[in-house]
Amino acid sequence: MENSCDSSAEQAMEKPVADGCNLTITGFMGTGKTTVGGILAERMGRRLVDMDEQIEADFGKPISQIFADDGEEVFRQAEARLCQTLAGESDLVIATGGGALVSDDNLQTMAASGPVVCLTAGVDTVLERVETFEDRPLLPGDREEKRRNIETLLLNRRGAYGRIPLRVPTDDIDPEAVAERVLDTLAGNSEIAEMTRITVPTPEGHYHICIGEGILTHAGRLLANRAVAKGKAAIVTNEDIAAHYAEVLSESLQKEGYSPVLCQVPEGEAHKTLATVQNLYDQFVAAELDRRSPIIGLGGGVIGDMAGFAAATYLRGAPFVQIPTSLLAMVDASVGGKTAVDLPQGKNLVGAFKQPVVVIIDPEVLAELPAAEFRSGLAETVKHGILGSPELFHQFEGKGPANLTQMIADAVRVKVDVVIEDPFERGRRATLNLGHTFGHAIEQVSGYSLRHGEAVAIGTVAAARMAVALNRCDAQTASRIEDCLGRLELPTKASGLNLDEVYAMMFKDKKRSGRMLRFIIPQAIGDVVIIDDPGEQIVLDALASVLT
Ligand SMILES: NC(=O)c1ccc[n+]([C@@H]2O[C@H](COP(=O)([O-])OP(=O)(O)OC[C@H]3O[C@@H](n4cnc5c(N)ncnc54)[C@H](O)[C@@H]3O)[C@@H](O)[C@H]2O)c1
Ligand SMILES: [Zn+2]
């Protein structure tokens, strides 16, 4: 019979694995074969066979006992027989034992029945993962002995694993993300197989924040991987952004069987209103979008907030995809599921929590972002460093982050951690407002001549000064914060603003809790606390110190 299960067959583009073929997941112990196999089986609607489990069931005893009673040779023979049996079946996802495909015969057998993917991991990852397992016949002893055994085994098996062309690294990522990588690898999409994925758990499951240079051209694929229904897909954006990126996005969607519909909104915060959302609904209805049609926000935070609110409400909820294009939207607005529009009475007064199905961050799009907008986003990025990533903050103090992908990923992780802990903003999430109590008021009183990020930078300096005045933080830390923002060419002082006016404005802010003023202040880099109502003089002094 012809081998019709060759993984390079064109049909692999349509389905990760062609009908009738098996998918075999192999790799060293601790790489997550069974867990990842299980996720893939569920995604693909296939049955998972875990070879070790099957052999244990056949022998009626654990593998360690088979090794002890019958010897490794008997176990390996059983493995070879099982490979033959499984290769004769179809549409399975097979998780092999760690040593099963070391035999070239077994590998050939499995490869003839469909693609074989090898999961890989470094020694430290393996050691960490196997420490929680018991019953590893090949890994007796204490930690050091285990490490030596893992190193030796990995070395011995390197040649065998090296024969498998499809390889997926599993270090530092969770099984869900590994499963996605496997699917991308099968589809031949190395660019998205290698991107950074951050998994965000939600009440309904989870979604991924994908970060990687050039991944906008694979957006369609990323939607398809998340099982977003093929058919019409709304791209919500404005004219400027559409001019740069709508075509690339549309092409990538079309390639995967989506029919993109461009839904434009006017540029600017002034249009983040119910009237604009109403206009979006009209465009959705005219395009006959149904409740399975994805609504994709392509733009800065203004577009993301509005597209998200429209997706939360249109037909009581349609799938929402975030493609943030400003730095602020990447590290802040697109993370956490909050969406909103403004009312004449104030900003973000009407909104909803709406979790996206996927967030796609392509740092390459920042090339077109005006420099002042980029700097504004940097203020929020530094803020995330101060409140949760000393390492990121140190990088800003030093040579700067290695690249944009790493910088964005580190900042996103800080927000994700906070949001996971407090999805509905009942506690710790307030810490994300570091610099914002002062910042919002300064932004407003400046008549928006200061950008949000610029005002937040000034507000962060004021918060640090307040922390020093309250003996919560040493003066050196406060200076480091100020210097760091200054080095990034962000303002640390505002000129020409009236102290009393700014102070009064702080009380109007909707984020005040009750009648108290709430501040987030740093105690150290990476450690902030919430302070309610520190006293009028303390607030006035901190504020006066940043107004000239
Ligand atoms: N939902 C949340 O959790 C959350 C958090 C923070 C901020 N926000 C909201 O985000 C909004 C601010 O977002 P923003 O700073 O991105 O402002 P924005 O959306 O207005 O974008 C800033 C400007 O940059 C342009 N732009 C964006 N990406 C571009 C690109 N790649 N190339 C060229 N031009 C580009 C936009 O068209 C706009 O003119 C506010 O409305 C704020 O309320 C929401
Ligand atoms: Zn902000």
Coordinates of C-alpha atoms and ligand atoms in Angstrom, one line a residue:
M1 CA 0.0 0.0 0.0
E2 CA 1.2 3.5 -0.7
N3 CA 2.1 5.5 2.3
S4 CA -0.7 8.1 2.2
C5 CA 0.1 9.2 5.7
D6 CA 3.2 11.2 4.8
S7 CA 3.0 14.2 7.0
S8 CA 4.2 16.5 4.2
A9 CA 1.1 15.8 2.2
E10 CA -0.8 18.9 1.2
Q11 CA -3.8 17.9 3.1
A12 CA -1.9 18.6 6.3
M13 CA -2.6 22.3 5.7
E14 CA -6.3 21.7 6.0
K15 CA -6.2 19.3 8.9
P16 CA -3.2 18.9 11.2
V17 CA -3.2 15.2 10.5
A18 CA -5.0 13.7 7.5
D19 CA -8.0 11.4 8.1
G20 CA -7.0 7.8 8.5
C21 CA -3.5 8.6 9.8
N22 CA -2.3 8.5 13.4
L23 CA -0.5 11.2 15.3
T24 CA 2.3 9.9 17.5
I25 CA 3.8 12.0 20.3
T26 CA 7.1 10.9 21.6
G27 CA 9.9 12.4 23.6
F28 CA 11.9 12.0 26.8
M29 CA 10.2 11.5 30.2
G30 CA 8.8 14.7 31.7
T31 CA 8.2 16.3 28.3
G32 CA 4.4 16.0 28.8
K33 CA 3.6 13.4 26.1
T34 CA 0.5 12.1 27.8
T35 CA -1.0 15.4 28.8
V36 CA -0.2 17.1 25.5
G37 CA -1.5 13.9 23.7
G38 CA -4.7 14.2 25.6
I39 CA -5.2 17.8 24.7
L40 CA -4.5 17.1 21.0
A41 CA -6.8 14.1 21.0
E42 CA -9.6 16.2 22.4
R43 CA -9.0 19.1 19.9
M44 CA -8.9 16.7 17.0
G45 CA -11.8 14.6 18.2
R46 CA -9.6 11.5 18.3
R47 CA -8.9 8.7 20.8
L48 CA -5.7 8.9 22.9
V49 CA -3.7 5.7 23.4
D50 CA -1.1 6.0 26.1
M51 CA 1.3 3.2 25.4
D52 CA 2.7 2.8 28.9
E53 CA -0.8 2.7 30.3
Q54 CA -1.8 0.1 27.7
I55 CA 1.1 -2.1 28.6
E56 CA 0.5 -1.8 32.3
A57 CA -3.1 -2.9 31.6
D58 CA -2.0 -5.8 29.5
F59 CA 0.4 -7.1 32.1
G60 CA -1.8 -6.2 35.0
K61 CA 1.0 -4.4 36.9
P62 CA 3.0 -1.2 36.9
I63 CA 5.9 -0.8 34.6
S64 CA 8.4 -0.8 37.5
Q65 CA 7.0 -4.2 38.4
I66 CA 7.4 -5.5 34.9
F67 CA 11.0 -4.3 34.9
A68 CA 11.5 -6.1 38.3
D69 CA 9.7 -9.3 37.5
D70 CA 10.3 -9.8 33.8
G71 CA 13.2 -7.5 32.9
E72 CA 13.5 -4.6 30.5
E73 CA 13.8 -6.8 27.5
V74 CA 10.3 -8.3 28.0
F75 CA 8.9 -4.7 28.3
R76 CA 10.7 -3.6 25.1
Q77 CA 9.2 -6.5 23.2
A78 CA 5.8 -5.7 24.4
E79 CA 6.4 -2.1 23.3
A80 CA 7.4 -3.3 19.8
R81 CA 4.3 -5.4 19.5
L82 CA 2.1 -2.6 20.6
C83 CA 3.6 -0.3 18.0
Q84 CA 2.7 -2.8 15.3
T85 CA -0.8 -3.1 16.6
L86 CA -1.4 0.7 16.9
A87 CA 0.1 1.4 13.5
G88 CA -2.5 -1.0 12.1
E89 CA -5.3 1.2 13.5
S90 CA -6.2 4.7 12.4
D91 CA -7.2 8.2 13.6
L92 CA -5.4 7.7 16.9
V93 CA -3.3 10.1 19.0
I94 CA -0.6 7.9 20.5
A95 CA 1.6 9.0 23.4
T96 CA 4.6 6.7 23.5
G97 CA 6.7 5.6 26.4
G98 CA 9.9 7.6 26.6
G99 CA 12.1 4.9 25.2
A100 CA 9.6 3.4 22.7
L101 CA 10.9 5.0 19.6
V102 CA 14.6 4.6 20.4
S103 CA 14.3 1.4 18.3
D104 CA 14.5 2.5 14.7
D105 CA 12.1 -0.3 13.7
N106 CA 9.5 1.1 16.1
L107 CA 10.0 4.6 14.7
Q108 CA 9.6 3.4 11.1
T109 CA 6.5 1.5 12.1
M110 CA 4.9 4.6 13.7
A111 CA 6.0 7.0 11.0
A112 CA 4.3 4.9 8.4
S113 CA 1.0 5.4 10.2
G114 CA 1.3 9.2 10.4
P115 CA 3.4 12.1 11.6
V116 CA 5.6 11.6 14.6
V117 CA 6.4 14.6 16.8
C118 CA 9.2 14.6 19.4
L119 CA 8.7 16.8 22.5
T120 CA 12.0 18.0 23.9
A121 CA 13.1 19.6 27.2
G122 CA 16.3 20.5 28.9
V123 CA 17.7 18.6 31.9
D124 CA 16.4 21.1 34.5
T125 CA 12.9 21.0 33.1
V126 CA 12.9 17.2 33.1
L127 CA 14.3 17.1 36.6
E128 CA 11.7 19.5 37.9
R129 CA 8.9 17.6 36.2
V130 CA 9.9 14.1 37.2
E131 CA 10.4 15.0 40.8
T132 CA 6.7 14.9 41.2
F133 CA 6.4 11.5 39.6
E134 CA 6.9 8.3 41.4
D135 CA 7.5 4.9 40.0
R136 CA 10.2 5.7 37.4
P137 CA 12.2 2.5 36.9
L138 CA 15.0 4.2 35.2
L139 CA 15.3 7.0 37.7
P140 CA 16.1 5.9 41.2
G141 CA 17.9 7.9 43.8
D142 CA 18.1 11.4 45.2
R143 CA 18.1 14.6 43.2
E144 CA 21.7 14.5 42.2
E145 CA 21.6 10.9 41.2
K146 CA 18.4 11.6 39.2
R147 CA 20.1 14.5 37.5
R148 CA 23.1 12.3 36.5
N149 CA 20.8 9.6 35.2
I150 CA 18.7 12.1 33.2
E151 CA 21.9 13.5 31.7
T152 CA 23.2 10.0 30.7
L153 CA 19.8 8.9 29.4
L154 CA 19.3 12.1 27.4
L155 CA 22.8 11.6 25.9
N156 CA 22.1 8.0 25.0
R157 CA 18.8 8.9 23.3
R158 CA 20.0 12.0 21.6
G159 CA 20.7 10.1 18.3
A160 CA 17.3 8.4 18.4
Y161 CA 15.3 11.5 19.1
G162 CA 17.4 13.4 16.5
R163 CA 16.1 11.1 13.8
I164 CA 12.6 12.6 14.3
P165 CA 12.3 15.8 12.2
L166 CA 9.3 17.3 13.9
R167 CA 10.5 18.6 17.2
V168 CA 8.7 20.8 19.7
P169 CA 10.5 22.4 22.7
T170 CA 8.4 22.3 25.9
D171 CA 10.6 24.3 28.4
D172 CA 8.8 27.2 30.1
I173 CA 5.4 26.6 28.6
D174 CA 2.3 24.8 29.7
P175 CA 0.8 21.7 28.0
E176 CA -1.9 23.8 26.3
A177 CA 0.7 25.9 24.6
V178 CA 2.8 22.9 23.7
A179 CA -0.3 21.4 22.0
E180 CA -0.7 24.6 20.0
R181 CA 3.0 24.4 19.0
V182 CA 2.5 20.8 17.9
L183 CA -0.4 21.9 15.6
D184 CA 1.6 24.8 14.2
T185 CA 4.6 22.5 13.6
L186 CA 2.4 20.0 11.8
A187 CA 1.1 22.8 9.6
G188 CA 4.7 23.8 8.7
N189 CA 4.3 27.2 10.4
S190 CA 7.7 27.5 12.1
E191 CA 7.2 31.2 12.7
I192 CA 4.2 30.8 14.9
A193 CA 5.4 27.5 16.3
E194 CA 8.3 29.5 17.8
M195 CA 6.4 32.6 19.1
T196 CA 5.9 33.3 22.7
R197 CA 2.6 32.1 24.1
I198 CA 1.2 33.2 27.5
T199 CA -1.8 31.1 28.6
V200 CA -4.5 33.0 30.5
P201 CA -7.0 30.9 32.4
T202 CA -10.6 32.1 32.3
P203 CA -13.8 30.9 33.9
E204 CA -14.7 29.2 30.5
G205 CA -11.2 27.7 29.9
H206 CA -8.3 29.7 28.7
Y207 CA -6.9 31.7 25.9
H208 CA -3.4 32.5 24.6
I209 CA -1.6 35.8 24.2
C210 CA 0.7 35.2 21.3
I211 CA 3.7 37.4 20.8
G212 CA 6.1 37.2 17.9
E213 CA 7.6 39.3 15.1
G214 CA 5.7 38.8 11.9
I215 CA 2.8 36.8 13.3
L216 CA 0.2 39.2 11.9
T217 CA 0.7 37.3 8.6
H218 CA -0.4 34.1 10.4
A219 CA -3.4 35.6 12.2
G220 CA -5.8 33.5 10.2
R221 CA -4.0 30.3 11.2
L222 CA -4.1 31.4 14.9
L223 CA -7.8 31.8 14.7
A224 CA -8.3 28.5 13.0
N225 CA -6.2 26.8 15.7
R226 CA -8.6 28.2 18.3
A227 CA -11.4 26.7 16.3
V228 CA -12.9 30.1 15.5
A229 CA -15.7 29.3 13.0
K230 CA -14.8 29.9 9.3
G231 CA -17.0 32.4 7.5
K232 CA -17.4 36.1 7.9
A233 CA -14.9 37.9 10.2
A234 CA -15.2 41.6 11.2
I235 CA -12.1 43.6 11.3
V236 CA -12.8 46.7 13.5
T237 CA -10.2 49.4 12.9
N238 CA -9.7 53.0 11.8
E239 CA -8.6 54.5 8.5
D240 CA -4.9 55.0 9.5
I241 CA -4.4 51.6 10.9
A242 CA -6.3 50.0 8.0
A243 CA -4.0 51.6 5.6
H244 CA -1.0 49.9 7.2
Y245 CA -2.3 46.5 8.3
A246 CA -5.8 45.6 7.1
E247 CA -4.6 44.0 3.9
V248 CA -2.0 41.8 5.5
L249 CA -4.6 40.7 8.0
S250 CA -7.3 40.2 5.4
E251 CA -5.0 38.0 3.3
S252 CA -4.0 35.8 6.2
L253 CA -7.7 35.4 7.1
Q254 CA -8.7 34.5 3.5
K255 CA -5.9 32.0 3.3
E256 CA -7.6 30.1 6.1
G257 CA -11.1 30.3 4.7
Y258 CA -12.4 33.4 6.5
S259 CA -14.2 36.2 4.7
P260 CA -13.0 39.5 6.2
V261 CA -15.4 42.4 6.4
L262 CA -13.7 45.8 7.2
C263 CA -15.7 47.8 9.8
Q264 CA -14.2 51.2 10.2
V265 CA -14.6 53.6 13.1
P266 CA -13.3 57.2 13.3
E267 CA -9.9 57.8 14.9
G268 CA -9.5 58.9 18.4
E269 CA -10.7 58.7 22.0
A270 CA -13.5 61.3 21.3
H271 CA -15.2 58.6 19.3
K272 CA -15.0 55.9 21.9
T273 CA -18.7 56.3 22.4
L274 CA -22.0 54.4 22.3
A275 CA -22.8 56.2 19.0
T276 CA -19.7 54.6 17.4
V277 CA -20.7 51.2 18.8
Q278 CA -24.2 51.7 17.4
N279 CA -22.6 52.3 14.1
L280 CA -20.6 49.2 14.4
Y281 CA -23.7 47.1 15.1
D282 CA -25.2 48.6 11.9
Q283 CA -22.1 47.5 10.0
F284 CA -22.3 44.0 11.6
V285 CA -25.9 43.6 10.7
A286 CA -25.4 44.8 7.1
A287 CA -22.6 42.3 6.7
E288 CA -24.9 39.6 8.2
L289 CA -22.5 38.5 10.9
D290 CA -23.8 35.8 13.1
R291 CA -22.9 35.0 16.7
R292 CA -20.1 32.7 15.6
S293 CA -18.5 35.4 13.5
P294 CA -15.3 36.6 15.1
I295 CA -15.0 40.4 15.8
I296 CA -11.4 41.4 15.5
G297 CA -10.1 44.6 17.1
L298 CA -7.1 45.8 15.1
G299 CA -5.8 49.0 16.7
G300 CA -4.8 50.8 19.9
G301 CA -6.7 50.7 23.1
V302 CA -9.5 52.8 21.8
I303 CA -10.3 50.3 19.1
G304 CA -9.7 47.3 21.4
D305 CA -12.1 48.7 24.1
M306 CA -14.8 49.5 21.5
A307 CA -14.5 46.3 19.5
G308 CA -14.5 44.3 22.7
F309 CA -17.6 46.0 24.0
A310 CA -19.3 45.5 20.6
A311 CA -18.3 41.8 20.7
A312 CA -19.6 41.4 24.2
T313 CA -23.0 42.7 23.3
Y314 CA -23.7 42.0 19.6
L315 CA -26.1 39.1 19.6
R316 CA -25.4 38.7 23.3
G317 CA -21.8 37.9 22.6
A318 CA -19.6 37.0 19.6
P319 CA -16.0 35.7 19.6
F320 CA -13.6 38.5 20.2
V321 CA -10.0 38.7 18.9
Q322 CA -7.6 41.3 20.0
I323 CA -4.8 42.5 17.7
P324 CA -3.3 45.5 19.6
T325 CA -1.2 47.8 17.5
S326 CA 0.0 50.4 20.1
L327 CA 2.4 49.5 22.8
L328 CA -0.1 50.6 25.5
A329 CA -2.7 48.3 24.0
M330 CA -0.2 45.4 23.9
V331 CA 1.0 45.6 27.5
D332 CA -2.1 46.9 29.1
A333 CA -5.5 47.4 27.4
S334 CA -5.6 44.0 25.6
V335 CA -4.9 42.1 28.7
G336 CA -7.5 41.4 31.3
G337 CA -10.8 41.3 29.5
K338 CA -12.1 44.8 30.3
T339 CA -13.9 46.7 27.6
A340 CA -15.6 50.0 27.7
V341 CA -16.9 53.2 26.0
D342 CA -16.9 56.7 27.4
L343 CA -20.0 58.8 28.3
P344 CA -20.0 62.6 28.2
Q345 CA -19.8 62.4 32.0
G346 CA -16.6 60.4 32.1
K347 CA -14.3 57.8 30.6
N348 CA -15.0 54.1 30.5
L349 CA -18.3 54.5 32.3
V350 CA -20.1 51.8 30.3
G351 CA -18.5 48.5 29.6
A352 CA -18.3 44.7 30.1
F353 CA -15.9 42.0 30.9
K354 CA -15.2 40.1 27.7
Q355 CA -12.4 37.5 27.3
P356 CA -10.9 37.2 23.9
V357 CA -10.4 33.9 22.2
V358 CA -6.9 34.9 21.3
V359 CA -4.7 38.0 21.5
I360 CA -2.2 38.4 18.7
I361 CA 0.8 40.8 19.3
D362 CA 3.1 41.4 16.5
P363 CA 5.8 43.9 17.7
E364 CA 6.7 44.7 14.0
V365 CA 3.5 46.8 13.8
L366 CA 5.1 49.2 16.3
A367 CA 7.3 50.4 13.5
E368 CA 4.5 52.7 12.3
L369 CA 3.4 53.9 15.8
P370 CA 4.3 57.5 16.4
A371 CA 7.3 57.9 18.8
A372 CA 5.2 59.8 21.3
E373 CA 2.7 57.0 21.5
F374 CA 5.4 54.5 21.9
R375 CA 6.9 56.4 24.8
S376 CA 3.5 56.7 26.4
G377 CA 3.3 52.9 26.2
L378 CA 6.7 52.6 27.8
A379 CA 5.4 54.4 30.9
E380 CA 2.9 51.6 31.4
T381 CA 5.6 49.0 30.7
V382 CA 7.9 50.5 33.3
K383 CA 4.9 50.6 35.7
H384 CA 4.5 46.8 35.2
G385 CA 8.2 46.4 36.0
I386 CA 7.8 48.4 39.2
L387 CA 4.8 46.5 40.3
G388 CA 5.8 43.0 39.4
S389 CA 9.0 42.5 37.4
P390 CA 12.2 43.8 39.0
E391 CA 14.1 42.2 36.2
L392 CA 12.3 44.2 33.5
F393 CA 12.8 47.3 35.5
H394 CA 16.6 46.6 35.8
Q395 CA 16.7 46.1 32.0
F396 CA 15.3 49.6 31.6
E397 CA 17.9 51.0 34.0
G398 CA 20.6 49.2 32.1
K399 CA 21.0 48.5 28.4
G400 CA 17.3 48.0 27.8
P401 CA 15.3 44.8 27.1
A402 CA 16.9 42.4 24.7
N403 CA 14.1 42.9 22.1
L404 CA 10.6 44.1 21.9
T405 CA 9.1 40.6 22.1
Q406 CA 10.8 40.0 25.4
M407 CA 9.9 43.4 26.8
I408 CA 6.3 43.1 25.9
A409 CA 6.1 39.5 27.1
D410 CA 7.5 40.4 30.5
A411 CA 5.2 43.3 30.9
V412 CA 2.2 41.2 29.8
R413 CA 3.1 38.5 32.3
V414 CA 2.9 41.0 35.2
K415 CA -0.6 42.0 34.2
V416 CA -1.7 38.5 33.5
D417 CA -0.5 37.4 37.0
V418 CA -2.5 40.2 38.6
V419 CA -5.6 39.6 36.5
I420 CA -5.6 35.8 37.2
E421 CA -5.6 36.5 40.9
D422 CA -8.3 39.1 40.7
P423 CA -10.3 38.7 37.5
F424 CA -13.2 41.0 38.5
E425 CA -11.2 43.8 40.1
R426 CA -12.0 43.2 43.7
G427 CA -8.5 43.4 45.2
R428 CA -5.0 43.2 43.9
R429 CA -6.0 44.4 40.4
A430 CA -6.1 47.9 41.9
T431 CA -2.3 47.8 42.0
L432 CA -2.3 48.2 38.2
N433 CA -3.3 51.7 38.9
L434 CA 0.1 52.6 40.2
G435 CA 0.7 56.3 39.2
H436 CA -2.9 56.6 38.0
T437 CA -4.6 58.5 40.9
F438 CA -2.2 61.4 40.4
G439 CA -1.8 60.7 36.7
H440 CA -5.5 60.8 35.7
A441 CA -6.0 64.1 37.5
I442 CA -2.8 65.6 35.9
E443 CA -3.9 64.3 32.5
Q444 CA -7.3 65.9 32.8
V445 CA -6.2 69.2 34.2
S446 CA -3.6 69.5 31.4
G447 CA -6.6 69.4 29.0
Y448 CA -5.1 66.2 27.6
S449 CA -2.0 68.1 26.4
L450 CA -0.2 65.5 28.3
R451 CA -0.7 62.0 27.0
H452 CA -2.0 59.3 29.3
G453 CA 1.4 57.6 29.6
E454 CA 3.2 60.9 30.2
A455 CA 0.8 61.7 33.0
V456 CA 1.2 58.2 34.4
A457 CA 5.0 58.7 34.4
I458 CA 4.6 61.9 36.5
G459 CA 2.0 60.2 38.7
T460 CA 4.3 57.3 39.3
V461 CA 7.0 59.7 40.5
A462 CA 4.5 61.4 42.8
A463 CA 3.5 58.0 44.2
A464 CA 7.1 57.1 44.8
R465 CA 7.7 60.4 46.7
M466 CA 4.6 59.7 48.7
A467 CA 5.9 56.3 49.6
V468 CA 9.1 57.9 50.9
A469 CA 7.1 60.4 52.9
L470 CA 5.2 57.6 54.5
N471 CA 8.4 55.7 55.3
R472 CA 7.3 52.9 53.1
C473 CA 10.1 53.2 50.7
D474 CA 13.7 54.4 50.7
A475 CA 14.7 57.6 48.9
Q476 CA 17.1 55.7 46.6
T477 CA 14.3 53.6 45.2
A478 CA 12.2 56.6 44.5
S479 CA 15.1 58.2 42.7
R480 CA 15.7 55.1 40.6
I481 CA 12.1 55.2 39.4
E482 CA 12.4 58.9 38.5
D483 CA 15.7 58.4 36.7
C484 CA 14.5 55.4 34.8
L485 CA 11.4 57.3 33.5
G486 CA 13.6 60.3 32.7
R487 CA 16.0 58.1 30.7
L488 CA 13.1 56.9 28.6
E489 CA 12.4 60.6 27.8
L490 CA 9.2 60.5 29.8
P491 CA 8.3 63.6 31.8
T492 CA 8.7 63.4 35.6
K493 CA 7.2 66.8 36.3
A494 CA 4.3 68.9 34.9
S495 CA 4.5 72.6 34.4
G496 CA 1.8 75.2 34.5
L497 CA -0.8 73.2 36.3
N498 CA -2.6 74.5 39.4
L499 CA -2.1 72.4 42.5
D500 CA -5.6 72.9 43.9
E501 CA -7.2 72.2 40.6
V502 CA -5.3 68.9 40.3
Y503 CA -6.1 68.0 43.9
A504 CA -9.8 68.6 43.4
M505 CA -9.8 66.6 40.2
M506 CA -8.5 63.6 42.1
F507 CA -11.8 63.5 44.0
K508 CA -13.8 63.4 40.8
D509 CA -12.0 60.4 39.5
K510 CA -14.4 57.4 39.3
K511 CA -11.7 55.1 40.6
R512 CA -11.8 56.7 44.1
S513 CA -13.1 54.1 46.5
G514 CA -16.0 55.5 48.5
R515 CA -14.9 59.0 49.5
M516 CA -11.4 58.1 50.1
L517 CA -8.5 58.6 47.8
R518 CA -6.7 55.4 47.0
F519 CA -3.0 55.3 46.0
I520 CA -0.7 52.5 45.0
I521 CA 2.8 53.1 46.2
P522 CA 6.0 51.3 45.7
Q523 CA 7.8 49.7 48.7
A524 CA 10.6 48.3 46.6
I525 CA 11.0 47.6 42.9
G526 CA 8.6 44.7 42.4
D527 CA 6.5 45.3 45.5
V528 CA 3.7 47.8 45.8
V529 CA 0.9 48.3 48.3
I530 CA -2.5 50.0 48.3
I531 CA -2.9 53.0 50.6
D532 CA -6.3 54.5 51.3
D533 CA -6.5 58.1 52.4
P534 CA -3.0 58.9 53.5
G535 CA -4.0 62.3 54.6
E536 CA -4.4 65.6 52.8
Q537 CA -0.9 67.0 53.5
I538 CA 0.9 63.9 52.4
V539 CA -1.1 64.0 49.1
L540 CA -0.6 67.7 48.6
D541 CA 3.2 67.4 49.2
A542 CA 3.6 64.6 46.8
L543 CA 1.6 66.4 44.2
A544 CA 3.4 69.7 44.7
S545 CA 6.7 67.9 44.2
V546 CA 5.9 67.0 40.6
L547 CA 4.2 70.3 39.7
T548 CA 6.5 73.2 38.6
Ligands
LIG1 N1 -9.4 47.8 28.7 C1 -8.4 48.1 29.5 O1 -8.0 47.4 30.4 C2 -7.6 49.4 29.2 C3 -6.4 49.6 29.8 C4 -5.7 50.7 29.5 C5 -6.2 51.6 28.6 N2 -7.3 51.4 28.0 C6 -7.9 52.3 27.0 O2 -7.0 52.4 25.9 C7 -7.1 53.6 25.3 C8 -5.7 54.2 25.0 O3 -5.1 53.3 24.1 P1 -3.9 53.8 23.1 O4 -2.9 54.5 23.9 O5 -3.5 52.6 22.3 O6 -4.6 54.9 22.3 P2 -5.3 54.9 20.8 O7 -6.0 53.6 20.6 O8 -6.0 56.1 20.6 O9 -4.0 54.8 19.9 C9 -3.1 55.9 19.8 C10 -2.9 56.4 18.4 O10 -2.0 55.6 17.7 C11 -2.6 55.1 16.5 N3 -2.0 53.8 16.3 C12 -2.2 52.7 17.0 N4 -1.4 51.7 16.6 C13 -0.8 52.2 15.5 C14 0.2 51.7 14.7 N5 0.7 50.4 14.8 N6 0.7 52.4 13.7 C15 0.3 53.7 13.6 N7 -0.6 54.3 14.4 C16 -1.1 53.5 15.3 C17 -4.1 55.2 16.8 O11 -4.9 55.2 15.6 C18 -4.2 56.4 17.6 O12 -4.2 57.6 16.8 C19 -7.9 54.5 26.2 O13 -9.2 54.6 25.7 C20 -8.0 53.7 27.5 O14 -9.2 53.9 28.2 C21 -8.1 50.3 28.3
ZN2 ZN -2.9 53.6 32.2

